[in-house]
PDB file of C-alpha atoms in Angstrom:
ATOM      1  CA  MET A   1     -63.506 -41.945 -50.029  1.00 81.00           C
ATOM      2  CA  LEU A   2     -67.163 -42.740 -51.310  1.00 89.00           C
ATOM      3  CA  SER A   3     -67.504 -46.254 -52.836  1.00 91.00           C
ATOM      4  CA  ARG A   4     -69.375 -46.430 -56.340  1.00 89.00           C
ATOM      5  CA  LEU A   5     -72.770 -47.206 -54.874  1.00 92.00           C
ATOM      6  CA  GLU A   6     -72.073 -44.283 -52.387  1.00 94.00           C
ATOM      7  CA  ALA A   7     -71.175 -41.639 -55.080  1.00 92.00           C
ATOM      8  CA  LEU A   8     -74.088 -42.891 -57.252  1.00 92.00           C
ATOM      9  CA  SER A   9     -76.880 -42.498 -54.241  1.00 95.00           C
ATOM     10  CA  VAL A  10     -75.539 -39.252 -53.333  1.00 95.00           C
ATOM     11  CA  LEU A  11     -75.279 -37.938 -57.129  1.00 95.00           C
ATOM     12  CA  ASN A  12     -79.365 -39.390 -57.381  1.00 94.00           C
ATOM     13  CA  SER A  13     -80.507 -37.761 -54.165  1.00 94.00           C
ATOM     14  CA  ALA A  14     -79.381 -34.481 -55.432  1.00 92.00           C
ATOM     15  CA  LEU A  15     -80.733 -34.828 -58.763  1.00 89.00           C
ATOM     16  CA  ALA A  16     -84.028 -35.879 -57.262  1.00 88.00           C
ATOM     17  CA  ALA A  17     -84.173 -33.063 -54.815  1.00 83.00           C
ATOM     18  CA  GLY A  18     -85.523 -30.749 -57.811  1.00 70.00           C
ATOM     19  CA  VAL A  19     -83.009 -27.702 -57.337  1.00 64.00           C
ATOM     20  CA  SER A  20     -82.210 -26.275 -60.144  1.00 69.00           C
ATOM     21  CA  ASP A  21     -79.195 -23.606 -60.252  1.00 80.00           C
ATOM     22  CA  VAL A  22     -78.674 -24.118 -64.290  1.00 77.00           C
ATOM     23  CA  TYR A  23     -79.223 -21.178 -66.748  1.00 78.00           C
ATOM     24  CA  VAL A  24     -81.491 -21.590 -69.156  1.00 78.00           C
ATOM     25  CA  ASN A  25     -81.554 -19.402 -72.355  1.00 81.00           C
ATOM     26  CA  ALA A  26     -85.343 -17.924 -72.987  1.00 84.00           C
ATOM     27  CA  GLY A  27     -86.954 -20.301 -75.532  1.00 84.00           C
ATOM     28  CA  VAL A  28     -85.120 -23.215 -74.196  1.00 82.00           C
ATOM     29  CA  ASP A  29     -86.990 -26.457 -73.070  1.00 85.00           C
ATOM     30  CA  GLU A  30     -86.256 -26.535 -69.391  1.00 82.00           C
ATOM     31  CA  ALA A  31     -86.767 -30.016 -68.701  1.00 85.00           C
ATOM     32  CA  LYS A  32     -84.912 -31.175 -71.742  1.00 90.00           C
ATOM     33  CA  ASN A  33     -82.264 -29.142 -71.041  1.00 86.00           C
ATOM     34  CA  ARG A  34     -82.298 -30.554 -67.318  1.00 88.00           C
ATOM     35  CA  ALA A  35     -82.477 -34.102 -68.797  1.00 89.00           C
ATOM     36  CA  GLU A  36     -79.769 -33.625 -71.078  1.00 92.00           C
ATOM     37  CA  ILE A  37     -77.405 -32.266 -68.553  1.00 92.00           C
ATOM     38  CA  GLU A  38     -78.445 -35.151 -66.492  1.00 93.00           C
ATOM     39  CA  ALA A  39     -77.197 -37.836 -69.312  1.00 96.00           C
ATOM     40  CA  SER A  40     -73.960 -35.839 -70.022  1.00 96.00           C
ATOM     41  CA  ILE A  41     -73.108 -36.496 -66.066  1.00 96.00           C
ATOM     42  CA  ARG A  42     -74.416 -40.195 -66.505  1.00 96.00           C
ATOM     43  CA  GLU A  43     -72.615 -40.773 -69.391  1.00 97.00           C
ATOM     44  CA  ASN A  44     -69.091 -39.686 -68.343  1.00 97.00           C
ATOM     45  CA  LEU A  45     -69.717 -41.553 -64.258  1.00 96.00           C
ATOM     46  CA  CYS A  46     -66.051 -42.981 -63.256  1.00 96.00           C
ATOM     47  CA  GLU A  47     -64.888 -45.154 -60.685  1.00 95.00           C
ATOM     48  CA  PRO A  48     -64.798 -42.465 -58.029  1.00 97.00           C
ATOM     49  CA  TYR A  49     -61.361 -41.438 -56.843  1.00 96.00           C
ATOM     50  CA  GLU A  50     -59.248 -38.566 -54.775  1.00 97.00           C
ATOM     51  CA  VAL A  51     -58.450 -35.912 -57.495  1.00 97.00           C
ATOM     52  CA  SER A  52     -57.153 -32.188 -56.312  1.00 98.00           C
ATOM     53  CA  ALA A  53     -57.062 -28.612 -57.887  1.00 98.00           C
ATOM     54  CA  THR A  54     -55.721 -25.863 -57.228  1.00 98.00           C
ATOM     55  CA  VAL A  55     -58.257 -22.838 -56.624  1.00 98.00           C
ATOM     56  CA  GLU A  56     -58.169 -20.228 -59.023  1.00 98.00           C
ATOM     57  CA  PRO A  57     -59.924 -16.697 -59.134  1.00 97.00           C
ATOM     58  CA  PRO A  58     -62.268 -16.025 -58.629  1.00 96.00           C
ATOM     59  CA  GLY A  59     -62.290 -18.609 -55.957  1.00 96.00           C
ATOM     60  CA  PHE A  60     -65.016 -19.300 -53.091  1.00 97.00           C
ATOM     61  CA  PRO A  61     -66.110 -18.708 -50.361  1.00 97.00           C
ATOM     62  CA  PHE A  62     -64.941 -21.356 -48.714  1.00 97.00           C
ATOM     63  CA  ALA A  63     -61.789 -21.284 -50.260  1.00 97.00           C
ATOM     64  CA  GLU A  64     -58.975 -18.923 -51.500  1.00 96.00           C
ATOM     65  CA  VAL A  65     -57.020 -18.540 -54.559  1.00 98.00           C
ATOM     66  CA  GLY A  66     -54.195 -20.451 -54.289  1.00 98.00           C
ATOM     67  CA  GLN A  67     -55.268 -23.196 -51.940  1.00 98.00           C
ATOM     68  CA  ARG A  68     -55.739 -26.761 -53.073  1.00 98.00           C
ATOM     69  CA  LEU A  69     -59.257 -28.494 -52.562  1.00 98.00           C
ATOM     70  CA  VAL A  70     -59.316 -32.295 -52.691  1.00 98.00           C
ATOM     71  CA  ALA A  71     -62.428 -34.109 -53.485  1.00 98.00           C
ATOM     72  CA  THR A  72     -63.893 -36.932 -54.848  1.00 97.00           C
ATOM     73  CA  CYS A  73     -64.235 -37.252 -58.652  1.00 97.00           C
ATOM     74  CA  ILE A  74     -67.557 -39.000 -59.744  1.00 97.00           C
ATOM     75  CA  ALA A  75     -67.768 -38.090 -63.340  1.00 97.00           C
ATOM     76  CA  GLU A  76     -64.702 -36.772 -66.077  1.00 96.00           C
ATOM     77  CA  HIS A  77     -65.799 -35.160 -69.228  1.00 96.00           C
ATOM     78  CA  PRO A  78     -63.163 -35.874 -71.998  1.00 94.00           C
ATOM     79  CA  GLN A  79     -62.902 -32.653 -72.408  1.00 94.00           C
ATOM     80  CA  GLY A  80     -61.385 -31.620 -69.540  1.00 96.00           C
ATOM     81  CA  TYR A  81     -64.399 -31.300 -66.916  1.00 94.00           C
ATOM     82  CA  TRP A  82     -64.677 -33.068 -63.688  1.00 97.00           C
ATOM     83  CA  LEU A  83     -67.951 -33.560 -61.319  1.00 98.00           C
ATOM     84  CA  VAL A  84     -66.165 -33.591 -57.961  1.00 98.00           C
ATOM     85  CA  TYR A  85     -67.912 -34.198 -54.350  1.00 98.00           C
ATOM     86  CA  GLN A  86     -66.278 -33.092 -50.804  1.00 97.00           C
ATOM     87  CA  GLU A  87     -68.161 -35.491 -48.630  1.00 96.00           C
ATOM     88  CA  ALA A  88     -67.341 -34.229 -45.196  1.00 96.00           C
ATOM     89  CA  GLU A  89     -69.108 -31.014 -46.798  1.00 97.00           C
ATOM     90  CA  LYS A  90     -71.610 -32.320 -49.034  1.00 96.00           C
ATOM     91  CA  ARG A  91     -70.552 -30.100 -52.011  1.00 97.00           C
ATOM     92  CA  PHE A  92     -70.494 -30.792 -55.628  1.00 97.00           C
ATOM     93  CA  MET A  93     -67.928 -28.938 -57.368  1.00 98.00           C
ATOM     94  CA  CYS A  94     -66.422 -28.185 -61.134  1.00 98.00           C
ATOM     95  CA  PHE A  95     -62.346 -28.912 -61.352  1.00 98.00           C
ATOM     96  CA  TRP A  96     -61.417 -27.971 -65.106  1.00 97.00           C
ATOM     97  CA  GLY A  97     -58.393 -29.310 -67.074  1.00 97.00           C
ATOM     98  CA  LYS A  98     -56.930 -32.117 -68.967  1.00 94.00           C
ATOM     99  CA  ASP A  99     -54.244 -33.195 -67.072  1.00 94.00           C
ATOM    100  CA  LYS A 100     -55.689 -34.833 -63.873  1.00 91.00           C
ATOM    101  CA  GLN A 101     -52.576 -34.084 -62.082  1.00 94.00           C
ATOM    102  CA  ASN A 102     -52.941 -29.778 -62.693  1.00 96.00           C
ATOM    103  CA  LEU A 103     -56.554 -29.002 -62.561  1.00 98.00           C
ATOM    104  CA  GLY A 104     -58.347 -25.827 -61.363  1.00 98.00           C
ATOM    105  CA  ALA A 105     -61.390 -25.066 -59.668  1.00 98.00           C
ATOM    106  CA  PHE A 106     -62.486 -21.655 -60.516  1.00 98.00           C
ATOM    107  CA  GLY A 107     -65.496 -21.139 -57.922  1.00 97.00           C
ATOM    108  CA  VAL A 108     -68.143 -23.321 -59.383  1.00 96.00           C
ATOM    109  CA  PHE A 109     -70.171 -25.092 -56.837  1.00 96.00           C
ATOM    110  CA  GLY A 110     -73.537 -26.230 -56.601  1.00 94.00           C
ATOM    111  CA  SER A 111     -75.775 -28.720 -57.455  1.00 93.00           C
ATOM    112  CA  PRO A 112     -74.481 -31.508 -59.609  1.00 95.00           C
ATOM    113  CA  LEU A 113     -76.589 -30.144 -62.863  1.00 93.00           C
ATOM    114  CA  TYR A 114     -75.001 -26.519 -62.284  1.00 92.00           C
ATOM    115  CA  CYS A 115     -71.390 -27.941 -62.278  1.00 94.00           C
ATOM    116  CA  TRP A 116     -71.585 -30.152 -65.426  1.00 94.00           C
ATOM    117  CA  SER A 117     -73.163 -26.956 -67.451  1.00 90.00           C
ATOM    118  CA  ALA A 118     -71.388 -24.435 -65.922  1.00 87.00           C
TER     119      ALA A 118
END
């Protein structure tokens, strides 16, 4: 599992890549929107720990509905969304739920900004 320093390094690298798969409404300042999402992720960083979620519809191209996915949580929001990272796959995803023992994975994966804003 990633250490806090490793998780921060992976996150910083992904954010620096400049990939923007985040939908931005017309009339919204894209740079400001990106900065706000990034700030929210950073405000909600946590000590990395392993967490799992059940794949829910629509599923993922790499996981069937009902399958359990395991990842390292690197940020958790009090409203019940969790930014997670699968180190071997080099993949960020979002899990949802208020109870970390009963999380769902609803097909959201991509950049940390996309996952956090989905």
